[in-house]
Amino acid sequence: MELSYNQFIDSISITLGDLTELKFLYLYSNQLSGLIPSELGNLKNLTHLELSHNQLTGSISITLGDLTELKFLYLHSNQLSGPIPSELGNLKNLTDLELSNNQLSGSIPITLGDLTELKFLYLYSNQLSGPIPSELGNLKNLTGLDLSDNQLSGSILITLGDLPELKFLYLDSNQLSGPIPSELGNLKNLTHLELSHNQLTGSISITLGDLTELKFLYLHSNQLSGPIPSELGNLKNLTDLALYSNQLIGSIPITLGDLTELKILYIYSNQLSGPIPSELGNLKNLTHMELSHNQLIGSISITLGDLTELKFLYLYSNQLSGPIPSELGNLKNLTHMELSQ
């Protein structure tokens, strides 16, 4: 039954629970309100349930755990509240579970680790708290895990390194603490790693340099310390590197000049020292470079004039000296440049 993209209002009729042969129920992108009827748990043959982008309220009915043939469960972008029912762990055939953009609270049930067919688990933008369950390491088929924008605490579990198919890992905007596990270096298929806006400490693991498929690496707005690993220069597919607002020290590795696909380089607001490497002039695709609020010394490298795609160049609040290179006049696409302080 496909009734999505309409302007249906009021609640979902409990009589839909009488359609016991139904396999597909699509009611998304309407203006439906009220509760999810417990009677939907009678639809034992249902494989696809899509109720997202409505105004549904109340808790997720535990009877949805009776839909053992279900493969896709989309309840995102509503106003659902209360805990995630542990009964959802009964849905052994589930491949996609999306509960994001609601007001769900409580901890992530450990029973979600029983969903071994799951490929996508999206719980972002809720009010979930507590630790990330180690049982999620059982989800060997998972390609996308997004737990961002919640209130999760504790450390990043080393068991997440056991998810060999993972391509997207978003844990940003939580209250996670402790180090970045070196085991994340096992995720050879990872293209997006987003751990920003937490309370992570310790150094950046050199094993992240093993993630050679990585395109986006966001570690900013934490309490990371120590040097930037030269091994990050192995990430030849990287387009976005954001390490700003940490406590990183040491010099900028010359190996960052090997990241020839890089478009965004943000390492401002750290305690980096030493000169700006001339090798950064190899980053011909770079559009945004911000190295401000560090303790960089020496002159501005003339090789920065080779970055002809550059739109934003922020080097202010350092200890740079010497002349402003005339070669910066080659940056014809530049719209913002700050060399103050």
mmCIF file of C-alpha atoms in Angstrom:
data_model
loop_
_atom_site.group_PDB
_atom_site.id
_atom_site.type_symbol
_atom_site.label_atom_id
_atom_site.label_comp_id
_atom_site.label_asym_id
_atom_site.label_seq_id
_atom_site.Cartn_x
_atom_site.Cartn_y
_atom_site.Cartn_z
ATOM 1 C CA MET A 1 0.000 0.000 0.000
ATOM 2 C CA GLU A 2 1.571 3.272 -1.195
ATOM 3 C CA LEU A 3 -0.077 6.442 0.162
ATOM 4 C CA SER A 4 2.995 8.615 0.674
ATOM 5 C CA TYR A 5 3.510 12.196 -0.482
ATOM 6 C CA ASN A 6 -0.039 13.304 0.180
ATOM 7 C CA GLN A 7 -1.632 15.566 2.756
ATOM 8 C CA PHE A 8 -3.291 12.961 4.951
ATOM 9 C CA ILE A 9 -3.944 14.225 8.449
ATOM 10 C CA ASP A 10 -5.196 12.734 11.711
ATOM 11 C CA SER A 11 -3.968 9.392 13.037
ATOM 12 C CA ILE A 12 -3.085 6.072 11.430
ATOM 13 C CA SER A 13 -6.197 3.900 11.442
ATOM 14 C CA ILE A 14 -6.029 0.842 13.662
ATOM 15 C CA THR A 15 -7.969 -1.044 10.980
ATOM 16 C CA LEU A 16 -4.800 -1.262 8.907
ATOM 17 C CA GLY A 17 -3.852 -3.992 11.345
ATOM 18 C CA ASP A 18 -6.510 -6.206 9.683
ATOM 19 C CA LEU A 19 -4.602 -6.319 6.365
ATOM 20 C CA THR A 20 -2.719 -9.426 7.353
ATOM 21 C CA GLU A 21 -1.427 -10.212 3.847
ATOM 22 C CA LEU A 22 0.130 -6.757 3.442
ATOM 23 C CA LYS A 23 3.840 -6.694 2.541
ATOM 24 C CA PHE A 24 4.423 -2.990 1.874
ATOM 25 C CA LEU A 25 3.008 -0.082 3.877
ATOM 26 C CA TYR A 26 4.192 3.373 2.792
ATOM 27 C CA LEU A 27 2.627 6.365 4.569
ATOM 28 C CA TYR A 28 5.637 8.688 4.628
ATOM 29 C CA SER A 29 5.650 12.424 3.886
ATOM 30 C CA ASN A 30 2.141 13.221 5.029
ATOM 31 C CA GLN A 31 0.815 15.133 8.025
ATOM 32 C CA LEU A 32 -0.161 12.144 10.107
ATOM 33 C CA SER A 33 -0.188 12.616 13.879
ATOM 34 C CA GLY A 34 -0.925 10.614 16.976
ATOM 35 C CA LEU A 35 0.462 7.238 17.946
ATOM 36 C CA ILE A 36 1.755 4.326 15.895
ATOM 37 C CA PRO A 37 -1.075 1.786 16.398
ATOM 38 C CA SER A 38 -0.050 -1.366 18.218
ATOM 39 C CA GLU A 39 -2.336 -3.206 15.793
ATOM 40 C CA LEU A 40 0.312 -2.873 13.083
ATOM 41 C CA GLY A 41 2.048 -5.690 14.915
ATOM 42 C CA ASN A 42 -0.559 -8.023 13.349
ATOM 43 C CA LEU A 43 0.925 -7.552 9.872
ATOM 44 C CA LYS A 44 3.101 -10.656 10.053
ATOM 45 C CA ASN A 45 3.896 -10.628 6.317
ATOM 46 C CA LEU A 46 5.067 -7.021 6.237
ATOM 47 C CA THR A 47 8.559 -6.501 4.773
ATOM 48 C CA HIS A 48 8.566 -2.691 4.338
ATOM 49 C CA LEU A 49 7.154 -0.195 6.864
ATOM 50 C CA GLU A 50 7.766 3.467 6.046
ATOM 51 C CA LEU A 51 6.108 6.081 8.318
ATOM 52 C CA SER A 52 8.768 8.784 8.195
ATOM 53 C CA HIS A 53 8.312 12.527 7.666
ATOM 54 C CA ASN A 54 5.074 12.870 9.565
ATOM 55 C CA GLN A 55 4.125 14.262 12.968
ATOM 56 C CA LEU A 56 3.727 11.002 14.834
ATOM 57 C CA THR A 57 4.082 11.152 18.627
ATOM 58 C CA GLY A 58 4.307 8.801 21.549
ATOM 59 C CA SER A 59 6.535 5.779 21.881
ATOM 60 C CA ILE A 60 7.475 3.103 19.352
ATOM 61 C CA SER A 61 5.077 0.228 19.930
ATOM 62 C CA ILE A 62 6.738 -2.954 21.177
ATOM 63 C CA THR A 63 4.411 -4.906 18.858
ATOM 64 C CA LEU A 64 6.581 -3.849 15.908
ATOM 65 C CA GLY A 65 8.975 -6.464 17.247
ATOM 66 C CA ASP A 66 6.461 -9.084 16.043
ATOM 67 C CA LEU A 67 7.031 -8.180 12.380
ATOM 68 C CA THR A 68 9.659 -10.845 11.882
ATOM 69 C CA GLU A 69 9.594 -10.622 8.057
ATOM 70 C CA LEU A 70 10.402 -6.906 8.132
ATOM 71 C CA LYS A 71 13.419 -5.770 6.101
ATOM 72 C CA PHE A 72 12.967 -1.983 6.146
ATOM 73 C CA LEU A 73 11.731 0.049 9.122
ATOM 74 C CA TYR A 74 11.676 3.813 8.586
ATOM 75 C CA LEU A 75 10.260 5.906 11.435
ATOM 76 C CA HIS A 76 12.597 8.896 11.113
ATOM 77 C CA SER A 77 11.619 12.564 11.073
ATOM 78 C CA ASN A 78 8.668 12.413 13.430
ATOM 79 C CA GLN A 79 8.166 13.452 17.056
ATOM 80 C CA LEU A 80 8.457 10.022 18.615
ATOM 81 C CA SER A 81 9.635 9.852 22.228
ATOM 82 C CA GLY A 82 10.482 7.319 24.877
ATOM 83 C CA PRO A 83 12.980 4.456 24.576
ATOM 84 C CA ILE A 84 13.857 2.283 21.600
ATOM 85 C CA PRO A 85 12.066 -1.014 22.357
ATOM 86 C CA SER A 86 14.393 -3.926 22.959
ATOM 87 C CA GLU A 87 11.848 -6.017 21.058
ATOM 88 C CA LEU A 88 13.166 -4.590 17.780
ATOM 89 C CA GLY A 89 16.015 -7.052 18.270
ATOM 90 C CA ASN A 90 13.583 -9.775 17.143
ATOM 91 C CA LEU A 91 13.582 -8.424 13.575
ATOM 92 C CA LYS A 92 16.273 -10.785 12.340
ATOM 93 C CA ASN A 93 15.635 -10.013 8.651
ATOM 94 C CA LEU A 94 15.970 -6.250 9.044
ATOM 95 C CA THR A 95 18.489 -4.581 6.742
ATOM 96 C CA ASP A 96 17.577 -0.893 7.268
ATOM 97 C CA LEU A 97 16.613 0.684 10.608
ATOM 98 C CA GLU A 98 16.144 4.454 10.592
ATOM 99 C CA LEU A 99 14.823 6.157 13.748
ATOM 100 C CA SER A 100 16.657 9.467 13.365
ATOM 101 C CA ASN A 101 15.253 12.971 13.879
ATOM 102 C CA ASN A 102 12.904 12.156 16.709
ATOM 103 C CA GLN A 103 12.936 12.726 20.477
ATOM 104 C CA LEU A 104 13.871 9.217 21.532
ATOM 105 C CA SER A 105 15.580 8.854 24.903
ATOM 106 C CA GLY A 106 17.225 6.213 27.030
ATOM 107 C CA SER A 107 20.029 3.917 26.014
ATOM 108 C CA ILE A 108 20.593 2.022 22.781
ATOM 109 C CA PRO A 109 19.263 -1.517 23.386
ATOM 110 C CA ILE A 110 21.919 -4.210 23.306
ATOM 111 C CA THR A 111 19.416 -6.366 21.397
ATOM 112 C CA LEU A 112 20.107 -4.317 18.261
ATOM 113 C CA GLY A 113 23.324 -6.326 18.121
ATOM 114 C CA ASP A 114 21.158 -9.332 17.149
ATOM 115 C CA LEU A 115 20.199 -7.714 13.827
ATOM 116 C CA THR A 116 22.988 -9.417 11.933
ATOM 117 C CA GLU A 117 21.504 -8.661 8.489
ATOM 118 C CA LEU A 118 21.473 -4.928 9.188
ATOM 119 C CA LYS A 119 23.223 -2.690 6.654
ATOM 120 C CA PHE A 120 22.102 0.748 7.848
ATOM 121 C CA LEU A 121 21.537 1.859 11.450
ATOM 122 C CA TYR A 122 20.604 5.524 11.717
ATOM 123 C CA LEU A 123 19.709 6.804 15.195
ATOM 124 C CA TYR A 124 21.030 10.368 14.879
ATOM 125 C CA SER A 125 19.368 13.539 16.178
ATOM 126 C CA ASN A 126 17.607 12.112 19.193
ATOM 127 C CA GLN A 127 18.209 12.343 22.946
ATOM 128 C CA LEU A 128 19.798 8.943 23.420
ATOM 129 C CA SER A 129 22.205 8.570 26.337
ATOM 130 C CA GLY A 130 24.494 6.020 27.903
ATOM 131 C CA PRO A 131 27.307 4.096 26.228
ATOM 132 C CA ILE A 132 27.489 2.656 22.728
ATOM 133 C CA PRO A 133 26.719 -1.062 23.202
ATOM 134 C CA SER A 134 29.633 -3.359 22.417
ATOM 135 C CA GLU A 135 27.085 -5.698 20.834
ATOM 136 C CA LEU A 136 26.949 -3.442 17.772
ATOM 137 C CA GLY A 137 30.254 -5.060 16.864
ATOM 138 C CA ASN A 138 28.197 -8.123 15.847
ATOM 139 C CA LEU A 139 26.687 -6.273 12.864
ATOM 140 C CA LYS A 140 29.187 -7.590 10.312
ATOM 141 C CA ASN A 141 27.082 -6.482 7.319
ATOM 142 C CA LEU A 142 26.723 -2.881 8.477
ATOM 143 C CA THR A 143 27.778 -0.267 5.916
ATOM 144 C CA GLY A 144 26.316 2.847 7.568
ATOM 145 C CA LEU A 145 26.281 3.685 11.309
ATOM 146 C CA ASP A 146 25.096 7.142 12.368
ATOM 147 C CA LEU A 147 24.645 7.831 16.090
ATOM 148 C CA SER A 148 25.467 11.541 15.907
ATOM 149 C CA ASP A 149 23.727 14.402 17.673
ATOM 150 C CA ASN A 150 22.711 12.545 20.800
ATOM 151 C CA GLN A 151 23.966 12.497 24.399
ATOM 152 C CA LEU A 152 25.976 9.294 24.244
ATOM 153 C CA SER A 153 28.813 8.969 26.746
ATOM 154 C CA GLY A 154 31.676 6.637 27.490
ATOM 155 C CA SER A 155 34.398 5.603 25.089
ATOM 156 C CA ILE A 156 34.384 4.607 21.435
ATOM 157 C CA LEU A 157 34.335 0.842 21.559
ATOM 158 C CA ILE A 158 37.112 -1.176 19.992
ATOM 159 C CA THR A 159 34.451 -3.600 18.703
ATOM 160 C CA LEU A 160 33.476 -1.032 16.078
ATOM 161 C CA GLY A 161 36.723 -2.032 14.412
ATOM 162 C CA ASP A 162 35.120 -5.428 13.729
ATOM 163 C CA LEU A 163 32.682 -4.029 11.131
ATOM 164 C CA PRO A 164 34.543 -4.822 7.890
ATOM 165 C CA GLU A 165 31.842 -3.509 5.509
ATOM 166 C CA LEU A 166 31.458 -0.135 7.207
ATOM 167 C CA LYS A 167 31.682 2.890 4.895
ATOM 168 C CA PHE A 168 30.068 5.610 7.029
ATOM 169 C CA LEU A 169 30.762 6.098 10.754
ATOM 170 C CA TYR A 170 29.193 9.180 12.337
ATOM 171 C CA LEU A 171 29.565 9.588 16.115
ATOM 172 C CA ASP A 172 29.841 13.382 16.226
ATOM 173 C CA SER A 173 28.061 15.744 18.606
ATOM 174 C CA ASN A 174 27.877 13.477 21.610
ATOM 175 C CA GLN A 175 29.711 13.352 24.953
ATOM 176 C CA LEU A 176 32.136 10.573 24.067
ATOM 177 C CA SER A 177 35.479 10.565 25.875
ATOM 178 C CA GLY A 178 38.723 8.647 25.936
ATOM 179 C CA PRO A 179 41.016 7.889 23.000
ATOM 180 C CA ILE A 180 40.269 7.104 19.372
ATOM 181 C CA PRO A 181 40.698 3.301 19.223
ATOM 182 C CA SER A 182 43.519 2.114 17.001
ATOM 183 C CA GLU A 183 41.161 -0.680 15.923
ATOM 184 C CA LEU A 184 39.289 1.776 13.705
ATOM 185 C CA GLY A 185 42.239 1.354 11.354
ATOM 186 C CA ASN A 186 40.756 -2.046 10.447
ATOM 187 C CA LEU A 187 37.828 -0.412 8.631
ATOM 188 C CA LYS A 188 39.435 -0.587 5.189
ATOM 189 C CA ASN A 189 36.199 0.340 3.344
ATOM 190 C CA LEU A 190 35.507 3.459 5.384
ATOM 191 C CA THR A 191 34.948 6.626 3.337
ATOM 192 C CA HIS A 192 33.447 8.926 6.015
ATOM 193 C CA LEU A 193 34.725 9.184 9.618
ATOM 194 C CA GLU A 194 33.104 11.898 11.745
ATOM 195 C CA LEU A 195 34.061 12.035 15.450
ATOM 196 C CA SER A 196 33.925 15.796 16.021
ATOM 197 C CA HIS A 197 32.265 17.708 18.856
ATOM 198 C CA ASN A 198 33.011 15.203 21.600
ATOM 199 C CA GLN A 199 35.459 15.093 24.495
ATOM 200 C CA LEU A 200 37.994 12.723 22.970
ATOM 201 C CA THR A 201 41.515 12.798 24.374
ATOM 202 C CA GLY A 202 44.887 11.293 23.601
ATOM 203 C CA SER A 203 46.710 11.320 20.297
ATOM 204 C CA ILE A 204 45.421 10.671 16.793
ATOM 205 C CA SER A 205 46.082 7.002 16.122
ATOM 206 C CA ILE A 206 48.580 6.346 13.335
ATOM 207 C CA THR A 207 46.340 3.465 12.209
ATOM 208 C CA LEU A 208 43.932 5.996 10.701
ATOM 209 C CA GLY A 209 46.550 6.239 7.977
ATOM 210 C CA ASP A 210 45.468 2.730 6.915
ATOM 211 C CA LEU A 211 42.003 3.967 5.867
ATOM 212 C CA THR A 212 43.015 4.479 2.269
ATOM 213 C CA GLU A 213 39.416 4.780 0.983
ATOM 214 C CA LEU A 214 38.680 7.668 3.348
ATOM 215 C CA LYS A 215 37.297 10.873 1.794
ATOM 216 C CA PHE A 216 36.151 12.779 4.895
ATOM 217 C CA LEU A 217 38.021 12.857 8.224
ATOM 218 C CA TYR A 218 36.480 15.114 10.865
ATOM 219 C CA LEU A 219 38.144 15.026 14.302
ATOM 220 C CA HIS A 220 37.668 18.690 15.224
ATOM 221 C CA SER A 221 36.318 20.155 18.452
ATOM 222 C CA ASN A 222 37.742 17.590 20.840
ATOM 223 C CA GLN A 223 40.643 17.566 23.300
ATOM 224 C CA LEU A 224 43.069 15.601 21.154
ATOM 225 C CA SER A 225 46.767 16.164 21.824
ATOM 226 C CA GLY A 226 50.120 15.121 20.474
ATOM 227 C CA PRO A 227 51.357 15.536 16.890
ATOM 228 C CA ILE A 228 49.492 15.132 13.614
ATOM 229 C CA PRO A 229 50.578 11.676 12.392
ATOM 230 C CA SER A 230 52.600 11.750 9.190
ATOM 231 C CA GLU A 231 50.710 8.574 8.245
ATOM 232 C CA LEU A 232 47.672 10.691 7.334
ATOM 233 C CA GLY A 233 49.588 11.407 4.142
ATOM 234 C CA ASN A 234 48.598 7.896 2.994
ATOM 235 C CA LEU A 235 44.959 8.961 2.627
ATOM 236 C CA LYS A 236 45.222 9.732 -1.064
ATOM 237 C CA ASN A 237 41.418 9.923 -1.572
ATOM 238 C CA LEU A 238 40.860 12.451 1.221
ATOM 239 C CA THR A 239 38.956 15.596 0.236
ATOM 240 C CA ASP A 240 38.136 17.030 3.696
ATOM 241 C CA LEU A 241 40.523 17.096 6.683
ATOM 242 C CA ALA A 242 39.295 18.920 9.795
ATOM 243 C CA LEU A 243 41.477 18.735 12.924
ATOM 244 C CA TYR A 244 40.766 22.180 14.344
ATOM 245 C CA SER A 245 39.938 23.146 17.939
ATOM 246 C CA ASN A 246 42.081 20.545 19.643
ATOM 247 C CA GLN A 247 45.396 20.655 21.515
ATOM 248 C CA LEU A 248 47.632 19.296 18.770
ATOM 249 C CA ILE A 249 51.332 20.138 18.929
ATOM 250 C CA GLY A 250 54.402 19.770 16.747
ATOM 251 C CA SER A 251 54.853 20.769 13.143
ATOM 252 C CA ILE A 252 52.533 20.315 10.183
ATOM 253 C CA PRO A 253 53.672 17.064 8.503
ATOM 254 C CA ILE A 254 55.087 17.529 5.031
ATOM 255 C CA THR A 255 53.201 14.362 4.049
ATOM 256 C CA LEU A 256 49.957 16.358 3.999
ATOM 257 C CA GLY A 257 51.285 17.642 0.690
ATOM 258 C CA ASP A 258 50.598 14.164 -0.718
ATOM 259 C CA LEU A 259 46.828 14.588 -0.289
ATOM 260 C CA THR A 260 46.330 15.839 -3.821
ATOM 261 C CA GLU A 261 42.522 15.361 -3.756
ATOM 262 C CA LEU A 262 42.180 17.587 -0.692
ATOM 263 C CA LYS A 263 39.740 20.487 -0.977
ATOM 264 C CA ILE A 264 39.397 21.533 2.683
ATOM 265 C CA LEU A 265 42.271 21.715 5.194
ATOM 266 C CA TYR A 266 41.263 23.026 8.630
ATOM 267 C CA ILE A 267 43.846 22.667 11.427
ATOM 268 C CA TYR A 268 43.347 26.007 13.167
ATOM 269 C CA SER A 269 43.071 26.608 16.919
ATOM 270 C CA ASN A 270 45.720 24.154 18.016
ATOM 271 C CA GLN A 271 49.272 24.575 19.345
ATOM 272 C CA LEU A 272 51.112 23.737 16.145
ATOM 273 C CA SER A 273 54.577 25.187 15.641
ATOM 274 C CA GLY A 274 57.286 25.281 13.010
ATOM 275 C CA PRO A 275 57.014 26.564 9.441
ATOM 276 C CA ILE A 276 54.250 26.145 6.889
ATOM 277 C CA PRO A 277 55.535 23.269 4.703
ATOM 278 C CA SER A 278 56.225 24.233 1.113
ATOM 279 C CA GLU A 279 54.753 20.840 0.173
ATOM 280 C CA LEU A 280 51.259 22.222 0.789
ATOM 281 C CA GLY A 281 51.687 23.897 -2.582
ATOM 282 C CA ASN A 282 51.007 20.473 -4.146
ATOM 283 C CA LEU A 283 47.346 20.615 -3.066
ATOM 284 C CA LYS A 284 46.084 21.943 -6.404
ATOM 285 C CA ASN A 285 42.416 21.165 -5.609
ATOM 286 C CA LEU A 286 42.396 23.011 -2.289
ATOM 287 C CA THR A 287 39.644 25.629 -1.924
ATOM 288 C CA HIS A 288 39.790 26.260 1.860
ATOM 289 C CA MET A 289 42.935 26.481 4.001
ATOM 290 C CA GLU A 290 42.825 27.647 7.605
ATOM 291 C CA LEU A 291 45.937 27.418 9.790
ATOM 292 C CA SER A 292 45.113 30.327 12.099
ATOM 293 C CA HIS A 293 45.443 30.446 15.914
ATOM 294 C CA ASN A 294 48.593 28.354 16.150
ATOM 295 C CA GLN A 295 52.251 29.137 16.838
ATOM 296 C CA LEU A 296 53.554 28.800 13.292
ATOM 297 C CA ILE A 297 56.825 30.595 12.509
ATOM 298 C CA GLY A 298 58.900 31.490 9.488
ATOM 299 C CA SER A 299 57.803 33.011 6.237
ATOM 300 C CA ILE A 300 54.719 32.335 4.139
ATOM 301 C CA SER A 301 55.804 29.799 1.538
ATOM 302 C CA ILE A 302 55.769 31.073 -2.025
ATOM 303 C CA THR A 303 54.349 27.692 -3.093
ATOM 304 C CA LEU A 304 50.961 28.718 -1.679
ATOM 305 C CA GLY A 305 50.715 30.801 -4.827
ATOM 306 C CA ASP A 306 50.297 27.526 -6.750
ATOM 307 C CA LEU A 307 46.922 26.847 -5.103
ATOM 308 C CA THR A 308 44.923 28.420 -7.887
ATOM 309 C CA GLU A 309 41.574 26.968 -6.735
ATOM 310 C CA LEU A 310 41.916 28.530 -3.290
ATOM 311 C CA LYS A 311 38.990 30.691 -2.135
ATOM 312 C CA PHE A 312 39.740 31.041 1.595
ATOM 313 C CA LEU A 313 43.229 31.509 3.080
ATOM 314 C CA TYR A 314 43.398 32.152 6.830
ATOM 315 C CA LEU A 315 46.859 32.329 8.432
ATOM 316 C CA TYR A 316 46.185 34.911 11.149
ATOM 317 C CA SER A 317 47.160 34.711 14.835
ATOM 318 C CA ASN A 318 50.500 32.960 14.378
ATOM 319 C CA GLN A 319 54.120 34.102 14.615
ATOM 320 C CA LEU A 320 54.789 34.293 10.893
ATOM 321 C CA SER A 321 57.392 36.793 9.694
ATOM 322 C CA GLY A 322 59.005 38.044 6.519
ATOM 323 C CA PRO A 323 57.310 39.513 3.442
ATOM 324 C CA ILE A 324 53.919 38.703 1.934
ATOM 325 C CA PRO A 325 54.888 36.689 -1.176
ATOM 326 C CA SER A 326 53.965 38.342 -4.459
ATOM 327 C CA GLU A 327 53.034 34.834 -5.657
ATOM 328 C CA LEU A 328 49.789 35.097 -3.674
ATOM 329 C CA GLY A 329 48.683 37.344 -6.526
ATOM 330 C CA ASN A 330 48.221 34.161 -8.588
ATOM 331 C CA LEU A 331 45.235 33.133 -6.459
ATOM 332 C CA LYS A 332 42.616 34.507 -8.831
ATOM 333 C CA ASN A 333 39.732 32.656 -7.121
ATOM 334 C CA LEU A 334 40.565 33.967 -3.647
ATOM 335 C CA THR A 335 37.669 35.735 -1.899
ATOM 336 C CA HIS A 336 38.906 35.769 1.718
ATOM 337 C CA MET A 337 42.479 36.217 2.985
ATOM 338 C CA GLU A 338 43.464 37.022 6.564
ATOM 339 C CA LEU A 339 47.122 37.488 7.574
ATOM 340 C CA SER A 340 46.561 39.635 10.643
ATOM 341 C CA GLN A 341 48.169 39.212 14.094
#
